Coordinates of C-alpha atoms and ligand atoms in Angstrom, one line a residue:
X1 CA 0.0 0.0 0.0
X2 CA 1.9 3.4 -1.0
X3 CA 2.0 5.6 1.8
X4 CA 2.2 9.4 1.8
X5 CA 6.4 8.8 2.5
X6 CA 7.0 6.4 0.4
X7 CA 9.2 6.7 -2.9
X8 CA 7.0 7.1 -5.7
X9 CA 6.9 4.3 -8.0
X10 CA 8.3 0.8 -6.4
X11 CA 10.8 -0.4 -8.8
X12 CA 9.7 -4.0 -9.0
X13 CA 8.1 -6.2 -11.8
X14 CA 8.7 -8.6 -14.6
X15 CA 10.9 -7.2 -16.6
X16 CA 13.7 -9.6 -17.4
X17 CA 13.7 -12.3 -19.9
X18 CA 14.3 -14.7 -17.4
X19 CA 11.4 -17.1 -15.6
X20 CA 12.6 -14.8 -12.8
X21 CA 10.5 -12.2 -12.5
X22 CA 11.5 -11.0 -9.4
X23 CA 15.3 -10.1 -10.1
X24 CA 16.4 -6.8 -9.7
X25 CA 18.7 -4.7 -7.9
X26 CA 19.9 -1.5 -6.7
X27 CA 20.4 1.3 -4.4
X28 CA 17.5 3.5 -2.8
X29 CA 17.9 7.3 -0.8
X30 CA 20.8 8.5 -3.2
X31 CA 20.6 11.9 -2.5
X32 CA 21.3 14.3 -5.9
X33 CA 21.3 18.2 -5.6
X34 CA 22.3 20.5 -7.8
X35 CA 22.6 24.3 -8.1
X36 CA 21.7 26.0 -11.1
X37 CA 19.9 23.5 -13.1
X38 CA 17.7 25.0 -15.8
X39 CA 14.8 26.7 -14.9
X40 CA 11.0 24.7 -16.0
X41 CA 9.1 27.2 -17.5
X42 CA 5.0 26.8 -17.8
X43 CA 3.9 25.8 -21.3
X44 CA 0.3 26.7 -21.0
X45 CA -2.0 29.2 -18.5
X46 CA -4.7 28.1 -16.9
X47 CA -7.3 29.4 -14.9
X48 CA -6.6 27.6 -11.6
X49 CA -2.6 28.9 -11.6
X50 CA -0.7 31.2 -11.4
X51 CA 2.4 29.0 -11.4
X52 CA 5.2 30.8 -14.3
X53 CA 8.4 28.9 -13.8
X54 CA 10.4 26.3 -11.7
X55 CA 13.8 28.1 -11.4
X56 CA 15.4 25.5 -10.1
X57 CA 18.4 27.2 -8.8
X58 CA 18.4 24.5 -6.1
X59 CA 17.6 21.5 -7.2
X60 CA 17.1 18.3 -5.2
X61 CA 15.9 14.5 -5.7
X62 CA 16.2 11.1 -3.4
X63 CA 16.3 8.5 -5.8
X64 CA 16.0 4.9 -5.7
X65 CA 17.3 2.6 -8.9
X66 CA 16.9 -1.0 -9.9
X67 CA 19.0 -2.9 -12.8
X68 CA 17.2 -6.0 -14.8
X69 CA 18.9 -8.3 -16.9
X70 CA 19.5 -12.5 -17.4
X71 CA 22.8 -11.4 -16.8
X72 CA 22.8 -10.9 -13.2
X73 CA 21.6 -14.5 -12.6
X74 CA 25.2 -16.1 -12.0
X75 CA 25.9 -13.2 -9.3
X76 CA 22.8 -15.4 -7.4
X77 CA 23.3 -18.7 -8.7
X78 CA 27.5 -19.3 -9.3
X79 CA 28.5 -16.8 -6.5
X80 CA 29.7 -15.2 -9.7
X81 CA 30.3 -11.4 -9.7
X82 CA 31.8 -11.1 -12.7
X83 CA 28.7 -9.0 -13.9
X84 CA 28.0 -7.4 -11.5
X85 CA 27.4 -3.4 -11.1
X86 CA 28.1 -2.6 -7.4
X87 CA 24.9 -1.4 -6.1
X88 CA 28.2 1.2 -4.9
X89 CA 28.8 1.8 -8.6
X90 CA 25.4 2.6 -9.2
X91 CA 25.0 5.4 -6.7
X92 CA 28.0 7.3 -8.2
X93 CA 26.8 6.6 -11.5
X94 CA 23.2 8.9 -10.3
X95 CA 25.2 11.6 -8.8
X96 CA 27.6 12.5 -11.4
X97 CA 24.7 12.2 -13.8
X98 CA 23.4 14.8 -12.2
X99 CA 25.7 17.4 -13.2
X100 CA 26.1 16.1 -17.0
X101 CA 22.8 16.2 -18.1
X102 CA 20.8 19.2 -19.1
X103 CA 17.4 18.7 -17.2
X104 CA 14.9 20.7 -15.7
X105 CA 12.8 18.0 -14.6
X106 CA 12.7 14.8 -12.1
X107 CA 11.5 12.8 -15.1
X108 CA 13.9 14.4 -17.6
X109 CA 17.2 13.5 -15.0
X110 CA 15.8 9.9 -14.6
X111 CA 14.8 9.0 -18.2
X112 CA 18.7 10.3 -19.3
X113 CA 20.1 8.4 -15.9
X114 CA 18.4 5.4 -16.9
X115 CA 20.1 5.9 -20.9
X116 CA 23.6 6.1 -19.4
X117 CA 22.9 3.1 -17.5
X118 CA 22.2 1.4 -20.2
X119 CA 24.4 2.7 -22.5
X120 CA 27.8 1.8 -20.1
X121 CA 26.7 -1.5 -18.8
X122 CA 25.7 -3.8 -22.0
X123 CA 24.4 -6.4 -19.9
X124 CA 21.7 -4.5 -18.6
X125 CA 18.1 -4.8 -20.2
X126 CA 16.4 -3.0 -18.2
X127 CA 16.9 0.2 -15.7
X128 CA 14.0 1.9 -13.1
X129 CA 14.4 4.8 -11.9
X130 CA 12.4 6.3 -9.0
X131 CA 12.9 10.1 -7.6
X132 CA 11.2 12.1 -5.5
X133 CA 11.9 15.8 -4.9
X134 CA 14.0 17.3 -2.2
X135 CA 12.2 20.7 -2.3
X136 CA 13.7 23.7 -1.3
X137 CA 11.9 27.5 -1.0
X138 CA 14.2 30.8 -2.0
X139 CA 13.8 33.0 1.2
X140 CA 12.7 36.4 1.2
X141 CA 15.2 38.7 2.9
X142 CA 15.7 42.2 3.1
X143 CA 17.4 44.2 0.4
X144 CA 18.3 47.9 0.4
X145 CA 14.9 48.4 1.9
X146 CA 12.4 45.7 0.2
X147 CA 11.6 42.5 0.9
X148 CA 13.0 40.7 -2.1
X149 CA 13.8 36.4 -2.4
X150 CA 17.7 35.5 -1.3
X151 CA 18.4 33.5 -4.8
X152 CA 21.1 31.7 -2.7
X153 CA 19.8 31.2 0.7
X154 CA 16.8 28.5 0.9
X155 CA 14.9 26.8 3.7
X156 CA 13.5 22.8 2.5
X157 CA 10.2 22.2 2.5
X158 CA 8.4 18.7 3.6
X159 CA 5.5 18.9 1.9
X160 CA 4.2 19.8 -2.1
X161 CA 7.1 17.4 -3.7
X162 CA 6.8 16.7 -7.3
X163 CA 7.9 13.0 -8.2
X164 CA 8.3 10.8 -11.2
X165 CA 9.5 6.9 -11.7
X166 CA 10.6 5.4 -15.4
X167 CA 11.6 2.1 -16.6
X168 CA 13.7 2.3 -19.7
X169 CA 14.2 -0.7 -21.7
X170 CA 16.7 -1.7 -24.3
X171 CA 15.3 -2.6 -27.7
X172 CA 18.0 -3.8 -30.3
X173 CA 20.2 -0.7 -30.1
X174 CA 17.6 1.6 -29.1
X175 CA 15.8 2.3 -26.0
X176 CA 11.9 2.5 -24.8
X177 CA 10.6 4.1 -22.2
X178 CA 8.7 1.2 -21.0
X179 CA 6.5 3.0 -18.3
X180 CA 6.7 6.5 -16.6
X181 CA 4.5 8.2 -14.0
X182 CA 4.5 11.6 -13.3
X183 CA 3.1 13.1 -9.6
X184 CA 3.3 15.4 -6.6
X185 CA 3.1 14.1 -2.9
X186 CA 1.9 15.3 0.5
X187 CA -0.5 17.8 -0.9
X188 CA -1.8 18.8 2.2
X189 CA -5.3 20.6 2.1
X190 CA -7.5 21.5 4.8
X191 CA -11.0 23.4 4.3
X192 CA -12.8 24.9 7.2
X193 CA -16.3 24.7 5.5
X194 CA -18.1 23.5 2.7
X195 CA -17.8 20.2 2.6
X196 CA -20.7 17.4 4.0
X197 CA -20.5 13.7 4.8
X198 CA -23.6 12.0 5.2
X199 CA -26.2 9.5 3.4
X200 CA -24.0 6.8 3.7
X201 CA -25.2 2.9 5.5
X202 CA -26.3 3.2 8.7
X203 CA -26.1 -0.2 10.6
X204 CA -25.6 -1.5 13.9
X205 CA -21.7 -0.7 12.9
X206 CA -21.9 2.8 12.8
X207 CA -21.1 5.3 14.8
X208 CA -20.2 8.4 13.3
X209 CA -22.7 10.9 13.1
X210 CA -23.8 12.7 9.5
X211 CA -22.3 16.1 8.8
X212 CA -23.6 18.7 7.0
X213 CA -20.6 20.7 7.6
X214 CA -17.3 19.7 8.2
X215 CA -13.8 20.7 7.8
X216 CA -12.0 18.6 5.8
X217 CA -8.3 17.8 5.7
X218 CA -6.9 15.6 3.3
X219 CA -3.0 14.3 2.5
X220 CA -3.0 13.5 -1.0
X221 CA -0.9 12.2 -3.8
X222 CA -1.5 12.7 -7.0
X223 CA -0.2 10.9 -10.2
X224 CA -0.5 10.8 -13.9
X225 CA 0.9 9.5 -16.7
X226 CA 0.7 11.0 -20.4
X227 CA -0.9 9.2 -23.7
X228 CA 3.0 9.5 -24.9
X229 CA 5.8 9.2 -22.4
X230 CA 8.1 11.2 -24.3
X231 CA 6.0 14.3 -23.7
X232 CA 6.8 14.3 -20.0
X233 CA 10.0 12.3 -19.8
X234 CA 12.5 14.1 -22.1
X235 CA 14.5 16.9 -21.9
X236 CA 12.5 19.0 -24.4
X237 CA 9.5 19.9 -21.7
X238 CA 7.1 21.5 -24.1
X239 CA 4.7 18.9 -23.7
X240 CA 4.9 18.4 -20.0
X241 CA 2.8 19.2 -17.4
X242 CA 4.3 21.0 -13.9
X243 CA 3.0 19.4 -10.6
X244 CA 2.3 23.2 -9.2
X245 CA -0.5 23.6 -11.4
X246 CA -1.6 20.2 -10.9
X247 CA -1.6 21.2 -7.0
X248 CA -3.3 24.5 -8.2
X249 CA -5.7 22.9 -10.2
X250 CA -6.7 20.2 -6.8
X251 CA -7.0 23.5 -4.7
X252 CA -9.2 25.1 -6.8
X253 CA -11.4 22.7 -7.0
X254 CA -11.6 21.8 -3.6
X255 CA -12.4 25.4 -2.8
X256 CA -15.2 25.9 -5.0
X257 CA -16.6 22.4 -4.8
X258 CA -19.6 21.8 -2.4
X259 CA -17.7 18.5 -2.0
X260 CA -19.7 15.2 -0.8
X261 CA -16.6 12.8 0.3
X262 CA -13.4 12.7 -0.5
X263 CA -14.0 10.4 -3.2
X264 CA -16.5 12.6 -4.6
X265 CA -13.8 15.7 -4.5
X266 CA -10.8 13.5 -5.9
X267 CA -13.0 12.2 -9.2
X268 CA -14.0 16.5 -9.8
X269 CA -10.2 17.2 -9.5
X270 CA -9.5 14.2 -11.8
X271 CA -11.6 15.4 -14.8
X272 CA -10.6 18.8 -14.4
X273 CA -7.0 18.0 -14.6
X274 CA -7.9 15.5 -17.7
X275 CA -9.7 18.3 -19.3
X276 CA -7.0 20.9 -19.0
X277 CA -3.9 19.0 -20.3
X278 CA -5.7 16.8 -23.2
X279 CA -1.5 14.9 -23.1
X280 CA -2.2 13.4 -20.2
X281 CA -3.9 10.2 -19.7
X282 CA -5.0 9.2 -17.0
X283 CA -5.1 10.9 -12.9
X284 CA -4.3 8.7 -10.0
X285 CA -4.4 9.6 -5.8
X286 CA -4.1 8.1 -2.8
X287 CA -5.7 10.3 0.0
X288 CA -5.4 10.0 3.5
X289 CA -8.1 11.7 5.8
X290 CA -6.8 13.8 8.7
X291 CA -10.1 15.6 9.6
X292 CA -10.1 17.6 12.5
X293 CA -11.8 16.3 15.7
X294 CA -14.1 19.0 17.0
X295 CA -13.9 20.1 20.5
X296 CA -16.7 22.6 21.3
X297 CA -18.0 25.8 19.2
X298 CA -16.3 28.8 20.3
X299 CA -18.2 31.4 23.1
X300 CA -18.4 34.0 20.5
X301 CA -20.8 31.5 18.4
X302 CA -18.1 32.3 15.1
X303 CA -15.6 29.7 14.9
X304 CA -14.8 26.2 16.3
X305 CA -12.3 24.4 18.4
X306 CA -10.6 21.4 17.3
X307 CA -8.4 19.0 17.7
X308 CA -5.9 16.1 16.1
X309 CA -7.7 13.4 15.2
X310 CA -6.9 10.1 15.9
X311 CA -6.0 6.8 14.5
X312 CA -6.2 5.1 12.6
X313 CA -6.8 7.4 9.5
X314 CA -9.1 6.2 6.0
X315 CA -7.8 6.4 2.7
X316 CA -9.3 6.4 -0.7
X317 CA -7.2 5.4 -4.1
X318 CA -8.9 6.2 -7.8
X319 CA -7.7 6.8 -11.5
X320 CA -9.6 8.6 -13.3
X321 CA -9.2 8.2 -17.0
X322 CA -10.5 9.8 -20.5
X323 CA -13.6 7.7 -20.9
X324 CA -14.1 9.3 -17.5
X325 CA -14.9 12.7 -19.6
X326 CA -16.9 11.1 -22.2
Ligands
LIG1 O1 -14.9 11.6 2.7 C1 -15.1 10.6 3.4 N1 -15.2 9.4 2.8 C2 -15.4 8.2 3.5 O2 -15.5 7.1 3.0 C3 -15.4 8.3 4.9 N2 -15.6 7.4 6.0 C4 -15.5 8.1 7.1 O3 -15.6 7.6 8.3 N3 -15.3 9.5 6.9 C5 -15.3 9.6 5.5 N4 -15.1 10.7 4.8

């Protein structure tokens, strides 16, 4: 089950030409950051952002790789290491990509990553690449009077991190991009009105009362992946889609929704997203309900107390494709 810490993207699956379809190998938590990578700018406005451009003058990933190929099987079955790629090797291999490829993205930086793997080690058939952003925000400072962004002072940030995973295959002397998923984690969204829970079965199980009003807090991550995964895998990013106005798009439309569930919000966010960025092909979350406990309404009858709530917490999961639109 992923979890709103995991790595995106578990780098498993069959993807070796052996019966074997559970060999693979790697490294996980290398840590790549680089300063002045270029900056992502937006392709296309939209209504729901105001997001212009990822300057990535700080740029940081975690990144978790796993090599494929028949050739491995001796390491397990001769003790015989004479093809193997030290999962040592590996993690030097990610961090000095990092500062020979021109990228702007997560997904750009992994797709090229997983090339160069291929491309050095013949053996290999097949490389996945996993990354999730170590974000960073420019702080603002003073400067001769105004309050202006440092540009080289920045403070990290936990939440909001765009994320990506690819598998890139070799095919005769070229390579595929055999699967790649785009997405932003621990959006964290909480709405003090607006939003109801109630109709749902009650039994001699339930105990939660109906709400007509309730605040709502959600953790979600959201993924997608586009109807051609070179659009938002390569280096050329005029096809590809920025997570900020993904998040914008999900906080829009949890504002103005009159939102029934979760799941009822997370399949509005879905076709909006679906209908603003016709590449894409399909939306995926996971959301994880942190709703607010209340305590007691306040003495001056206008707001609320509340608290944490406690365990354990619900979650919901859901694509939401084209024929979703239709
Ligand atoms: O949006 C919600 N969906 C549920 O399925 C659910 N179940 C629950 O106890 N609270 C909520 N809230």
């Amino acid at each position: 089950m992923p979890s709103t810490s995991s790595l995106h993207g578990q780098v498993t699956g069959n993807a070796s030409s052996t019966d074997r379809p559970t060999m693979h190998y790697g490294k996980k938590d290398v840590f790549v950051y680089r300063t002045y990578a270029k900056p992502l700018t937006v392709n296309k406005q939209i209504p729901e952002s105001n997001f212009q451009e990822r300057k990535n003058t700080l740029f940081g990933v975690d990144v978790q790789v796993a090599l494929h190929g028949e050739g491995f099987l001796k390491n397990y079955t001769d003790g015989d290491n004479s093809t193997c790629v030290a999962t040592d090797t590996m993690r030097n291999f990610i961090e000095l990509s990092g500062g020979k490829i021109e990228y702007s993205t997560i997904d750009g930086f992994l797709a090229e990553t997983a090339k160069g793997f291929l491309k050095q080690w013949p053996h290999i058939e097949q490389v996945d690449l996993a990354g999730q952003s170590v974000e960073f925000d420019d702080v603002p400072v003073e400067k001769n009077g105004k309050i202006e962004n440092s540009g080289i002072m920045f403070r990290p940030r936990k939440t909001e991190r765009p994320r990506a995973s690819v598998s890139v295959r070799r095919n005769g002397d070229d390579f595929e991009i055999v699967n790649h998923i785009s997405g932003i984690t621990d959006v964290h969204l909480m709405k003090i009105t607006g939003s109801s829970f109630k109709g749902f079965i009650q039994d001699e199980y339930t105990k939660l009362p109906e709400k007509e009003d309730r605040n709502l807090f959600i953790y979600v991550d959201i993924d997608w992946t586009y109807n051609n995964p070179e659009d938002g895998a390569s280096l050329d990013t005029s096809n590809y889609v920025p997570a900020e106005q993904i998040r914008d798009i999900a906080a829009t439309i949890f504002h103005e929704l009159n939102d029934q569930s979760i799941q009822h919000l997370v399949y509005q966010i879905g076709l909006r997203i679906l209908e603003r960025f016709p590449q894409l092909k399909d939306v995926s979350y996971y959301t994880n309900n942190r709703t607010l406990s209340e305590v007691a309404p306040t003495d001056d009858g206008k707001g609320k107390v509340y608290t944490e709530p406690t365990l354990p917490y619900g979650f919901q999961a859901f694509t939401v494709t084209r024929d979703d639109l239709k």
